[in-house]
XYZ file of C-alpha atoms in Angstrom:
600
model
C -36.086 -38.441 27.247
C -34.372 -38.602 30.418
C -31.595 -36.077 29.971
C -31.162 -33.334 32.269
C -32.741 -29.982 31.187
C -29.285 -28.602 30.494
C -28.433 -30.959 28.377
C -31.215 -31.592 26.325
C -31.143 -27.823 25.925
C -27.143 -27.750 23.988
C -28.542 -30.883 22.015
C -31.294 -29.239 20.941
C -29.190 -25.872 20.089
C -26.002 -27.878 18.749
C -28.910 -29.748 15.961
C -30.424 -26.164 14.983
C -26.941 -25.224 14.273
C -25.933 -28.496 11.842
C -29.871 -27.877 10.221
C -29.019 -24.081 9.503
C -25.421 -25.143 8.166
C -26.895 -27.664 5.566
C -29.348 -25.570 4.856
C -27.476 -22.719 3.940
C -25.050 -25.323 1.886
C -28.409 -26.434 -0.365
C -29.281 -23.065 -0.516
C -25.668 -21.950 -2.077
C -25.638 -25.324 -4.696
C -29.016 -24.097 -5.707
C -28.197 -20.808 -6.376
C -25.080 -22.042 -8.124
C -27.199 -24.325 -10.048
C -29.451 -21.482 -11.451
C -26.198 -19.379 -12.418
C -24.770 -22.006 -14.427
C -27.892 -23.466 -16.036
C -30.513 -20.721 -16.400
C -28.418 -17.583 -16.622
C -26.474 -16.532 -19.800
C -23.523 -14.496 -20.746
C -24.634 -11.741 -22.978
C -28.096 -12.635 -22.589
C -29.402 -12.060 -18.958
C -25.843 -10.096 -17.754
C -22.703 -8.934 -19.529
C -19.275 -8.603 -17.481
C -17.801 -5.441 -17.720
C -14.238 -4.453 -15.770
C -14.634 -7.346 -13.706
C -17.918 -6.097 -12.506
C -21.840 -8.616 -13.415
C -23.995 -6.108 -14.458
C -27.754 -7.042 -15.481
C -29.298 -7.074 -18.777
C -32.916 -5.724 -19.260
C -34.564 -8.392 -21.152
C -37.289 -6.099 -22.404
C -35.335 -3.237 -23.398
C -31.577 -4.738 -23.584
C -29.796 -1.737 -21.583
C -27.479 -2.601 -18.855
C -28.917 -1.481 -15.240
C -25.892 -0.933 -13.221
C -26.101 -0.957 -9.508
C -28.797 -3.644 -9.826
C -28.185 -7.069 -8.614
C -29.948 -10.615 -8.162
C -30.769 -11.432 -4.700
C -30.191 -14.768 -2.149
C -27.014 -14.604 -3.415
C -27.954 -15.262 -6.696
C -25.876 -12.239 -8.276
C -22.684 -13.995 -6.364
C -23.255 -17.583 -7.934
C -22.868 -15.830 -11.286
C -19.693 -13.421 -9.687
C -18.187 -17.282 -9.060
C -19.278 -18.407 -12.502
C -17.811 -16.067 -14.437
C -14.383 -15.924 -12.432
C -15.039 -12.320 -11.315
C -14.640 -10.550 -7.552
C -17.153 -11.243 -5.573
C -18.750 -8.271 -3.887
C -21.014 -8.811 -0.839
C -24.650 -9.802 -1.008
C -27.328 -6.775 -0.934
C -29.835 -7.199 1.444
C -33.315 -5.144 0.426
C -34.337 -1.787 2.450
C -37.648 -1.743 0.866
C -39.984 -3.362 -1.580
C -42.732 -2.835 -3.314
C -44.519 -3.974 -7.280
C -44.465 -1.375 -10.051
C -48.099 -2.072 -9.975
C -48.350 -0.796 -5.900
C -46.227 2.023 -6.650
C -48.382 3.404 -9.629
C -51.348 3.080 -7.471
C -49.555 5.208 -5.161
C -50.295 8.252 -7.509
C -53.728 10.513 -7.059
C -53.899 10.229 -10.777
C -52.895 7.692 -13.388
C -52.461 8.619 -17.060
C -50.202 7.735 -19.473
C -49.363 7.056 -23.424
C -47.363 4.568 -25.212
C -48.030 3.621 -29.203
C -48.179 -0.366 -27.727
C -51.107 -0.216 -25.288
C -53.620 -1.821 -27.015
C -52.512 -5.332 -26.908
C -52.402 -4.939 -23.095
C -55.429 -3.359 -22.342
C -57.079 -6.162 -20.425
C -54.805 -5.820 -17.975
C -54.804 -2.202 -17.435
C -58.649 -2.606 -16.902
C -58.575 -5.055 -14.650
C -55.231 -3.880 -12.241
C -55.492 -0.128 -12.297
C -59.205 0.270 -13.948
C -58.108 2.084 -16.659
C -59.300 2.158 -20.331
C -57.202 2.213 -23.226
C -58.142 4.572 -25.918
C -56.594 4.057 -29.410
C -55.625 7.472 -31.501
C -54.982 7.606 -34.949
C -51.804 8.420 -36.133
C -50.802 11.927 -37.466
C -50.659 10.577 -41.447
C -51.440 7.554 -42.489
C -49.292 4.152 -42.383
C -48.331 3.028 -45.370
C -45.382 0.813 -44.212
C -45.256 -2.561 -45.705
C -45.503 -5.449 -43.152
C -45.046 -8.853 -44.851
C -45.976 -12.581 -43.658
C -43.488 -14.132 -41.444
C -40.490 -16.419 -42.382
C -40.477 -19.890 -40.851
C -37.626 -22.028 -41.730
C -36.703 -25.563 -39.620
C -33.714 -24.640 -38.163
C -31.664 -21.723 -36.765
C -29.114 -22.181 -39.073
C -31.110 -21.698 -42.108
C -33.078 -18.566 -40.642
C -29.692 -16.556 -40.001
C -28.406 -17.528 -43.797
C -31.618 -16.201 -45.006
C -31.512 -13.070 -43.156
C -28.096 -12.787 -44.477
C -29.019 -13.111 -47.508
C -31.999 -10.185 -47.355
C -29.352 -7.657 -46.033
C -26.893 -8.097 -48.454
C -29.725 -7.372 -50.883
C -30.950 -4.496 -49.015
C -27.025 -3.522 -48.798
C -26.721 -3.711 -52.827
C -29.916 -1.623 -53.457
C -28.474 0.975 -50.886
C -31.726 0.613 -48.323
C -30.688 1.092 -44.812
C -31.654 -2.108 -42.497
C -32.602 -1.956 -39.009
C -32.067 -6.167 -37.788
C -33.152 -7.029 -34.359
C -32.498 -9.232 -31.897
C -33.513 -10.326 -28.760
C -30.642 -10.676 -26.929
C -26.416 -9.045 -27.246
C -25.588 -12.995 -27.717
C -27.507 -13.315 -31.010
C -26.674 -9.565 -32.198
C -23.126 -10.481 -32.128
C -23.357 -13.698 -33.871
C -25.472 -11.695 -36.580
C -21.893 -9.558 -36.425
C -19.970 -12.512 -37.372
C -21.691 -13.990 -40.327
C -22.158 -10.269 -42.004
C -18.024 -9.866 -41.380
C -17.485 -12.891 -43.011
C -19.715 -11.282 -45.758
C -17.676 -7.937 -45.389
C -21.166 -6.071 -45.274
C -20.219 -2.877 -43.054
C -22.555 -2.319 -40.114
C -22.806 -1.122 -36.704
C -23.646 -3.135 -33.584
C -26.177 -1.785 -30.675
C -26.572 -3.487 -27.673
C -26.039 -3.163 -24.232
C -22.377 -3.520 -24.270
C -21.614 -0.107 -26.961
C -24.759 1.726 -25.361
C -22.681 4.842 -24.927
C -22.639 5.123 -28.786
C -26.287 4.462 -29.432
C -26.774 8.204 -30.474
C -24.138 8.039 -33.069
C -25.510 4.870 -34.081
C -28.726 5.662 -34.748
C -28.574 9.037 -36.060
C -27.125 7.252 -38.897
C -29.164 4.402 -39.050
C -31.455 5.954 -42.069
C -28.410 6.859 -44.097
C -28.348 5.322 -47.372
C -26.580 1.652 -47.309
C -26.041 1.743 -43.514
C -26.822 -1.896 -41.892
C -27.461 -1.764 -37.810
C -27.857 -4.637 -35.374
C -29.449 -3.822 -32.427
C -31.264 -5.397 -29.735
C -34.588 -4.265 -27.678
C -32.759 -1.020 -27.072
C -33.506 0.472 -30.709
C -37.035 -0.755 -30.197
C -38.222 1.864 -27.867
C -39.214 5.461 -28.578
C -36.187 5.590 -31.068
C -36.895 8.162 -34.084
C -34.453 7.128 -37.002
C -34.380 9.919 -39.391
C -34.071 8.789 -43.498
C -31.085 10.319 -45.586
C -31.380 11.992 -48.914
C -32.515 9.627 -51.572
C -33.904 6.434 -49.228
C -37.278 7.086 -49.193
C -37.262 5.916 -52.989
C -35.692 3.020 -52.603
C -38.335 1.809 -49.726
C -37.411 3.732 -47.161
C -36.097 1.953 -43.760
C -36.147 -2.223 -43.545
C -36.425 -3.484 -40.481
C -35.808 -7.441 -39.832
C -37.035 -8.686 -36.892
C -34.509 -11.827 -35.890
C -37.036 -13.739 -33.316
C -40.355 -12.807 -32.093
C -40.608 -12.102 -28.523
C -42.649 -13.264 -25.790
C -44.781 -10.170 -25.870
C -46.726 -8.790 -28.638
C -45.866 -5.260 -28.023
C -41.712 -5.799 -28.051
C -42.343 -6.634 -31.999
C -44.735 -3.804 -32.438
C -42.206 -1.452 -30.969
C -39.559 -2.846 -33.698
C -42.074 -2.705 -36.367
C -42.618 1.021 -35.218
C -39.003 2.376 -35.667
C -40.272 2.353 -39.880
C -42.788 4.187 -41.059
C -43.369 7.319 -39.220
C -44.957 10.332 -39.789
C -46.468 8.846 -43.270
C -42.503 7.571 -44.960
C -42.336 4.631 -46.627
C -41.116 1.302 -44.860
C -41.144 -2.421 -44.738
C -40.475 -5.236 -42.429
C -40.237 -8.734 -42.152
C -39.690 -11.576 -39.438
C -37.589 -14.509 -39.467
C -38.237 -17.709 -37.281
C -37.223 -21.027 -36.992
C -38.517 -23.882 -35.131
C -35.750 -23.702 -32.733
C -36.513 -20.183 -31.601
C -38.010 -20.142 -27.579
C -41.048 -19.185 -29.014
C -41.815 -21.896 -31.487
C -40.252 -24.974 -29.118
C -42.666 -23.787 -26.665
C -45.520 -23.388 -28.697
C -46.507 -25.492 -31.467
C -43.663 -26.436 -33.301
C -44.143 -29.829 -33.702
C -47.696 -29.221 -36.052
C -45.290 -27.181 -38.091
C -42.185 -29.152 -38.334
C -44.603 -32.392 -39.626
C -46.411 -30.084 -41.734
C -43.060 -29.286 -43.434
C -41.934 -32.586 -43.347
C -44.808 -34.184 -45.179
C -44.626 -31.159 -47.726
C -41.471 -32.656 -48.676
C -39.817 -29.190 -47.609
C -35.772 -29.843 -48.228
C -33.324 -27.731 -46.258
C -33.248 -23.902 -46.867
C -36.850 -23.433 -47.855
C -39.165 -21.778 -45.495
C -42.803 -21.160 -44.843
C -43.952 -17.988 -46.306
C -47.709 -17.717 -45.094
C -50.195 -15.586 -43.103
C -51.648 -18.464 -41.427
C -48.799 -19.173 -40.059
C -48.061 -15.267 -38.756
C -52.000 -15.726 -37.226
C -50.774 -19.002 -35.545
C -47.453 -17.301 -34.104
C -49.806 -14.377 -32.582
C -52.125 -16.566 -30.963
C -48.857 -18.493 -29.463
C -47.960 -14.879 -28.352
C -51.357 -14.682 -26.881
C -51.243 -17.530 -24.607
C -47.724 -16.292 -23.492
C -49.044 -13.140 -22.670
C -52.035 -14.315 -20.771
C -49.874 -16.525 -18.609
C -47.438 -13.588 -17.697
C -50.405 -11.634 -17.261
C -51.561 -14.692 -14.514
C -48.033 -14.166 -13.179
C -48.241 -10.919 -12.366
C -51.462 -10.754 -11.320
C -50.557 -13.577 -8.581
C -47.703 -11.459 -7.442
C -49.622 -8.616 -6.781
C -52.245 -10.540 -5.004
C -48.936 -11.356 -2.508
C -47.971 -7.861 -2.414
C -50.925 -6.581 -1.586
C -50.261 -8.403 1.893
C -46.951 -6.860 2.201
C -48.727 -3.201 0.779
C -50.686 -2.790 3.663
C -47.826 -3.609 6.499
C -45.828 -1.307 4.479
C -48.098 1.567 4.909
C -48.367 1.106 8.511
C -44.409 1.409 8.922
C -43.779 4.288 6.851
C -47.034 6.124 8.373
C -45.309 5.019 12.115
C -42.006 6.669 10.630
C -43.570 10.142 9.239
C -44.881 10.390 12.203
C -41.353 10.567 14.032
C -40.005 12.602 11.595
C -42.631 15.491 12.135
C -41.536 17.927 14.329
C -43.557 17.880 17.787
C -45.048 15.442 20.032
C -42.378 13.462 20.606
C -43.048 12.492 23.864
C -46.578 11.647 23.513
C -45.740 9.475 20.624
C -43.676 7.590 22.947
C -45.911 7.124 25.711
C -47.994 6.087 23.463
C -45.608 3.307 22.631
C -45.143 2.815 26.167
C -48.866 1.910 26.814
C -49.230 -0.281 23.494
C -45.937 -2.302 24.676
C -47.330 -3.173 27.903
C -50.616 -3.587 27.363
C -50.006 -6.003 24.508
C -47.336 -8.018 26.703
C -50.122 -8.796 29.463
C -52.745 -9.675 27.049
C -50.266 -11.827 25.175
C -49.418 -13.675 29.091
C -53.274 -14.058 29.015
C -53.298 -12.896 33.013
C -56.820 -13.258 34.432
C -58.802 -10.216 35.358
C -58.177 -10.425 38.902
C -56.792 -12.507 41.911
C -53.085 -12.105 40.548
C -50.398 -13.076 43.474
C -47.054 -11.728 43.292
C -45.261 -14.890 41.858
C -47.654 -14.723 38.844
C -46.975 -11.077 38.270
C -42.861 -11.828 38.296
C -42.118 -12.970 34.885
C -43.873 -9.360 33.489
C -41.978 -7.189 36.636
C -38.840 -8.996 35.383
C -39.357 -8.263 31.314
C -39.978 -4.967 32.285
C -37.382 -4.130 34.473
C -34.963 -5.363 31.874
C -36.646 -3.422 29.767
C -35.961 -0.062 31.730
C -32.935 -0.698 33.286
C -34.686 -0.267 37.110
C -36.432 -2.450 39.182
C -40.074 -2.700 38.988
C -42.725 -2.787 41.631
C -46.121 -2.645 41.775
C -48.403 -2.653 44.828
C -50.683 -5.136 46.074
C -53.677 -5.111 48.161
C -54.389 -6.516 51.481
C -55.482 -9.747 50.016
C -51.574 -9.889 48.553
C -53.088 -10.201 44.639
C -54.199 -7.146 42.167
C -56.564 -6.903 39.069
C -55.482 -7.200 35.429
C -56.478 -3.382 35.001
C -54.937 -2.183 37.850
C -51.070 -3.883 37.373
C -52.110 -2.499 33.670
C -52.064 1.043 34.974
C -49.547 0.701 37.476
C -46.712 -0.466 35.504
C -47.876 1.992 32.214
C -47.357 5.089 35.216
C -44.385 4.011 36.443
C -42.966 3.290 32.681
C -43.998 6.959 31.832
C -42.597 8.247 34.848
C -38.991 6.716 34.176
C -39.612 8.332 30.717
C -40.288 11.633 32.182
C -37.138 11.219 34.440
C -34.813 10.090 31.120
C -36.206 13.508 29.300
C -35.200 15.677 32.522
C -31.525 13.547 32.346
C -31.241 14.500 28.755
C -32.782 17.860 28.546
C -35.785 19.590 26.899
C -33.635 20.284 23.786
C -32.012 16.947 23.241
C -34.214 14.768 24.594
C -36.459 15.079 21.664
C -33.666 14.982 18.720
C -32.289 11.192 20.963
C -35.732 10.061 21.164
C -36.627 10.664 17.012
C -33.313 9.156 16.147
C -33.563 5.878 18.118
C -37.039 5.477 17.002
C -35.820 5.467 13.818
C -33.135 3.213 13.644
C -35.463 0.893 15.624
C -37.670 0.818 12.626
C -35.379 0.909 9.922
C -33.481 -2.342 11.434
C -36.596 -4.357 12.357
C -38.189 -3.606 9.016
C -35.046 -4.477 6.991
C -34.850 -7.945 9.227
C -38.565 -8.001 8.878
C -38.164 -7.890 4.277
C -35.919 -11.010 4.690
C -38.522 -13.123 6.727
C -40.995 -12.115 4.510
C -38.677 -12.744 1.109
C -38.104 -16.621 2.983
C -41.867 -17.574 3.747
C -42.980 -16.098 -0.040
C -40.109 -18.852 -1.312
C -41.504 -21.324 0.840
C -45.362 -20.933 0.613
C -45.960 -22.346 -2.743
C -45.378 -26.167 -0.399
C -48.436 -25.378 1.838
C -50.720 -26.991 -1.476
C -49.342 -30.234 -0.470
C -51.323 -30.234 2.710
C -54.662 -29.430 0.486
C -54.193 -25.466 1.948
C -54.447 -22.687 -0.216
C -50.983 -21.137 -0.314
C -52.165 -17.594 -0.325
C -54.423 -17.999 2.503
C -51.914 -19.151 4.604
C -49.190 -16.202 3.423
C -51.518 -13.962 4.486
C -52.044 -15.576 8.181
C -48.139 -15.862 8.568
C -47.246 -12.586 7.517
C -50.003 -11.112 9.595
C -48.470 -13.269 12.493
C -44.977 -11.994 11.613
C -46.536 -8.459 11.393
C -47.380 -8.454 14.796
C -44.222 -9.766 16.133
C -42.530 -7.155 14.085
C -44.513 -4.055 15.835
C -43.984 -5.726 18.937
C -39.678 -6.090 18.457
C -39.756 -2.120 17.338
C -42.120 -1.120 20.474
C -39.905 -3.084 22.443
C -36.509 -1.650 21.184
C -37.889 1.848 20.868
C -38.373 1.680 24.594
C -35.661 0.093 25.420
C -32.545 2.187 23.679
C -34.509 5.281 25.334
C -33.953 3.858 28.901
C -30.686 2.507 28.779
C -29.188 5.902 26.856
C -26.837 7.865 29.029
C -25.382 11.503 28.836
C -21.415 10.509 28.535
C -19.297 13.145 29.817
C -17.315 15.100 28.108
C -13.902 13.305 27.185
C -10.657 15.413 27.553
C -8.484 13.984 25.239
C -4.956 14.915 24.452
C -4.061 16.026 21.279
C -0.637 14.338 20.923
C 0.525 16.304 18.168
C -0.191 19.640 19.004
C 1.226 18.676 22.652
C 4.419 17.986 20.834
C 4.525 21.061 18.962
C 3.694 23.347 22.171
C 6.744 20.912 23.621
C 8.901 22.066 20.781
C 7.931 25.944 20.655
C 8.456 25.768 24.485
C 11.969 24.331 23.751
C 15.010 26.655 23.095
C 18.848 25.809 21.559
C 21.041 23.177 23.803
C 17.414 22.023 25.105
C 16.907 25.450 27.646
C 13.633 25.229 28.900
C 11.185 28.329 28.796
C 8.849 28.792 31.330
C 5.481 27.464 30.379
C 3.546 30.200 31.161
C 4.739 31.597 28.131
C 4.362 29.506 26.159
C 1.056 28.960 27.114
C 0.010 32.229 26.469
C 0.954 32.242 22.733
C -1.453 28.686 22.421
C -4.672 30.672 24.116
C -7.087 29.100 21.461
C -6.028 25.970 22.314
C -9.046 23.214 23.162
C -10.505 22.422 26.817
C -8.437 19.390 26.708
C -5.219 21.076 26.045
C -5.203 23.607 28.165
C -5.549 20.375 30.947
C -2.146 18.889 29.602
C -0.597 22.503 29.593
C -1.832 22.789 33.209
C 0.161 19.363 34.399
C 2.882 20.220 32.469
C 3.461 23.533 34.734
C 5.317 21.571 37.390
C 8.817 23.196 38.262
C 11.295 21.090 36.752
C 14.272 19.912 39.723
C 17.456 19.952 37.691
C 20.161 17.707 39.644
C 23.552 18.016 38.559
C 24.482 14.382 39.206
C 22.191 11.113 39.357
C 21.146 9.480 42.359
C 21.567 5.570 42.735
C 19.081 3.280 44.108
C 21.052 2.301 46.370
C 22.531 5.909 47.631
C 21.167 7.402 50.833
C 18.287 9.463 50.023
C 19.012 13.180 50.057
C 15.608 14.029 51.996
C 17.954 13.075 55.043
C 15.881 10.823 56.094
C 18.656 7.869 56.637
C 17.293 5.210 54.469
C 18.322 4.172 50.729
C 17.133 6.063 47.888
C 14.761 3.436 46.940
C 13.372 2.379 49.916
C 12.340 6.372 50.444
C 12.180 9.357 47.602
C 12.727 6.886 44.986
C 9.544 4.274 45.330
């Protein structure tokens, strides 16, 4: 280009500076974008004293102390009007599916495996065995409701509580989300049907709520939260009338989340019943073939408020549910083929940091370190195995000096170059020598303790830095299968690049911190206020001074540093019964003014 090295240098710098600024401006829009368009109030978060706190869309409970990443959780802070709090950045990682894996032995039971036994199979290798239930079922489970739009599906299930209300059978209505519950509120208010509302925002009272769920006449809305593991006992008289209703609102992505509603009626051999309501707006049935259905009704003439009341249609819904499942299933399976990348670099670290936190060894561990650092560096400079001259050898001597704080020298033979393997052993000795030496500095009893700590925090703070890297390239993978490459191929020969880079930083810092650490001496500080209350205990009526010595002796468990400041302020004191001028002859005798003698 013909600019001066310099030069081209700050151009090149003051352009990777204006690249990371728009960057980071696209990146903020987009995460703004997500928070207004994708994210709901009451659906995915609720705001609660000023605070976003996330909604679990499975089980609808709040999670507090949870929050969105990339500054996702921030975007929706700015949305809603609300403080923003600063972004978390993650410690550590890892996939339910890793972390169960972690276990010598897996086991478990839930009454909603079977639908999901596939994947249990195929990710953990485990079989799902179904057991029959204490008494028999004999809870009533009727066809699905399908009416064309929303509207029509919530007057309809208006309609069957009020009739449920009437007869005195206690209803159980979910929904999928706090949004819908509390519209469900509205329209049975405007019906002046009495009811209680669970969802994530009155989760405090859910015990209330649902011990009296089975009473007779009682109505509840609830979302996902009522859905799991909840046992609602019936009142007196309500197992003759039907026992507990339950009216399932939507049907949800996954199979089992209706099963788990369906569930909360009919145990232990009681009577029960339930029934769902869609329409062809729901998620579900705009997804997945609602346009078959909404001709179908069409061409049947169907006119507004009649529904679909058939168990072909039900069978059509679960294979829709089906598909869903199968591609979530896909999902998670390709997530766990990335983590499994990130599974085995996370073992490494946390083996490397049990290792420091064992007692013993220290010192071996970080010669160990030592060797692997320098070692790595030369093979990485690709030196050849001999004939290396002194100016060849400079750029390592001057890494590692910086590295140790000391000059570095290694000795040449007669010929003025040396072998790979012998600079190799030459600098590794004199590395572990000036380790030896820091260890003698410290002491035998501290050393160790200084040497565990920094090793530590060297690994904590690489591996943190190391999460975000990793978090950027997963974001930014999925673009490699424009180039014809197979994007997980390629995440796997990054990270293991970035991998090795990341031992190499914590090596390198480990090593580091250990030389440059010095033993400060101890500080004698003053301790102003107890100076100034030995200066007023030392201070009689009409300001007569006491000799310090006294008052000295009544302070005896005073610090180090104190007793330094009561030392210098043992000085006799001169009292002069009139004030000296600058310009007064000094009255040493001496001739000259004050403040050309005594008084400089």
């Amino acid at each position: 280009s013909g600019l001066p090295e310099k030069e081209l240098y700050q151009r090149k710098a003051k352009l990777e500076e204006e690249y990371l600024e728009v960057s980071e401006k696209i990146h903020i829009i987009n995460q703004l974008l997500k928070a207004y368009s994708l994210f709901e109030k009451n659906v995915d978060y609720v705001v609660q004293d000023g605070r976003v706190i996330i909604v679990d869309e499975f089980t609808g409970r709040l999670m507090p102390g949870r929050r969105y990443g990339e500054g996702l959780h921030q975007a929706i802070e700015a949305k809603e009007g609300v403080p923003i709090e600063r972004d978390t950045q993650t410690l550590a990682t890892i996939t339910i599916q890793n972390f169960f894996r972690l276990y010598k032995k897996l086991a478990g039971m839930t009454g909603t495996a079977a639908t999901e036994a596939e994947e249990f199979h195929k990710i953990y290798g485990l079989d799902v065995v179904v057991i029959p239930t204490n008494k028999p079922v004999i809870r009533k489970d009727y066809p699905d409701r399908i009416y064309r739009t929303a509207k029509e599906k919530w007057k309809a299930i208006a309609d069957e509580i009020e009739d449920c209300y009437k007869r005195g059978q206690p209803v159980l209505v979910g929904t999928i989300s706090v949004e819908k519950s509390e519209l469900l509120s509205k329209i049975l208010k405007k019906r002046r049907i009495p009811h209680q509302v669970l969802n994530a925002k009155y989760h405090e009272k859910e015990a209330q709520i649902i011990a009296k769920a089975g009473q007779k006449g009682a109505v509840t809305i609830a979302t996902n939260m009522a859905g799991r593991g909840t046992d609602i006992k019936l009142g007196p008289g309500v197992k003759e009338l039907g026992g507990l209703h339950i009216i399932g609102t939507e049907r949800h992505e996954a199979r089992r989340i209706d099963n788990q509603l369906r569930g909360r009626s009919g145990r232990q051999g009681d009577p029960g019943s339930s029934r769902f309501y869609l329409s062809l707006e729901d998620d579900l049935m705009r997804l997945f073939g609602s346009d078959k259905i909404s001709n179908l009704m069409l061409k049947m003439g169907m006119e507004e408020g009649q529904n679909i009341d058939s168990p072909l249609v039900t069978k059509a819904i679960s294979t829709a549910q089906k598909r869903v499942e199968n591609r979530n299933f896909e999902i998670r399976k390709h997530l766990l083929e990335y983590d499994n990348v990130m599974n085995d670099q996370r073992e490494y670290i946390y083996n490397r940091r049990s290792e420091f936190l064992e007692t013993g060894g220290i010192k071996e561990k970080i010669d160990r370190i030592i060797e692997e650092l320098i070692t790595d560096k030369i093979e990485q400079m690709e030196f050849p195995k001999s004939g290396i001259d002194e100016q060849t050898a400079a750029p390592l001597l001057s890494w590692l000096s910086d590295i140790l704080g000391r000059e570095v020298k290694v000795e040449f033979d007669e010929t003025g170059t040396i072998s790979r393997e012998n600079l190799t052993n030459q600098l590794i000795d004199f590395a572990i020598k000036c380790h030896e030496e820091k260890q003698k500095e410290l002491g035998e009893e501290i050393a160790p303790q200084v040497e565990r700590w920094i090793a530590l925090q060297s690994i904590d703070k690489r591996w943190k830095d190391h999460l975000y890297e990793m978090d950027g390239l997963r974001e930014g993978i999925g673009y490699q299968a424009y180039a014809q490459k197979d994007p997980l191929i390629e995440y796997k020969f990054q990270a293991f690049n970035l991998f090795q880079d990341l031992i190499s930083k914590i090596n390198e810092d480990i090593v580091r911190n250990i030389n440059r650490i010095r033993v400060a001496p101890v500080v004698k500080r003053k301790d102003i206020w107890r100076i100034n209350k030995v200066q007023h205990d030392e201070m009689r009526q009409f300001g007569a001074a006491v000799p310090v010595g006294a008052a000295a002796s009544q302070h005896s468990q005073m610090s180090q540093a104190q007793t330094m400041v009561s030392e210098a302020q043992q000085r006799t004191q001169v009292v002069v019964g009139k004030k000296i001028g600058r310009n007064d002859p000094c009255p040493c005798g001496s001739g000259k003014k004050y403040k050309y003698c005594c008084g400089r």
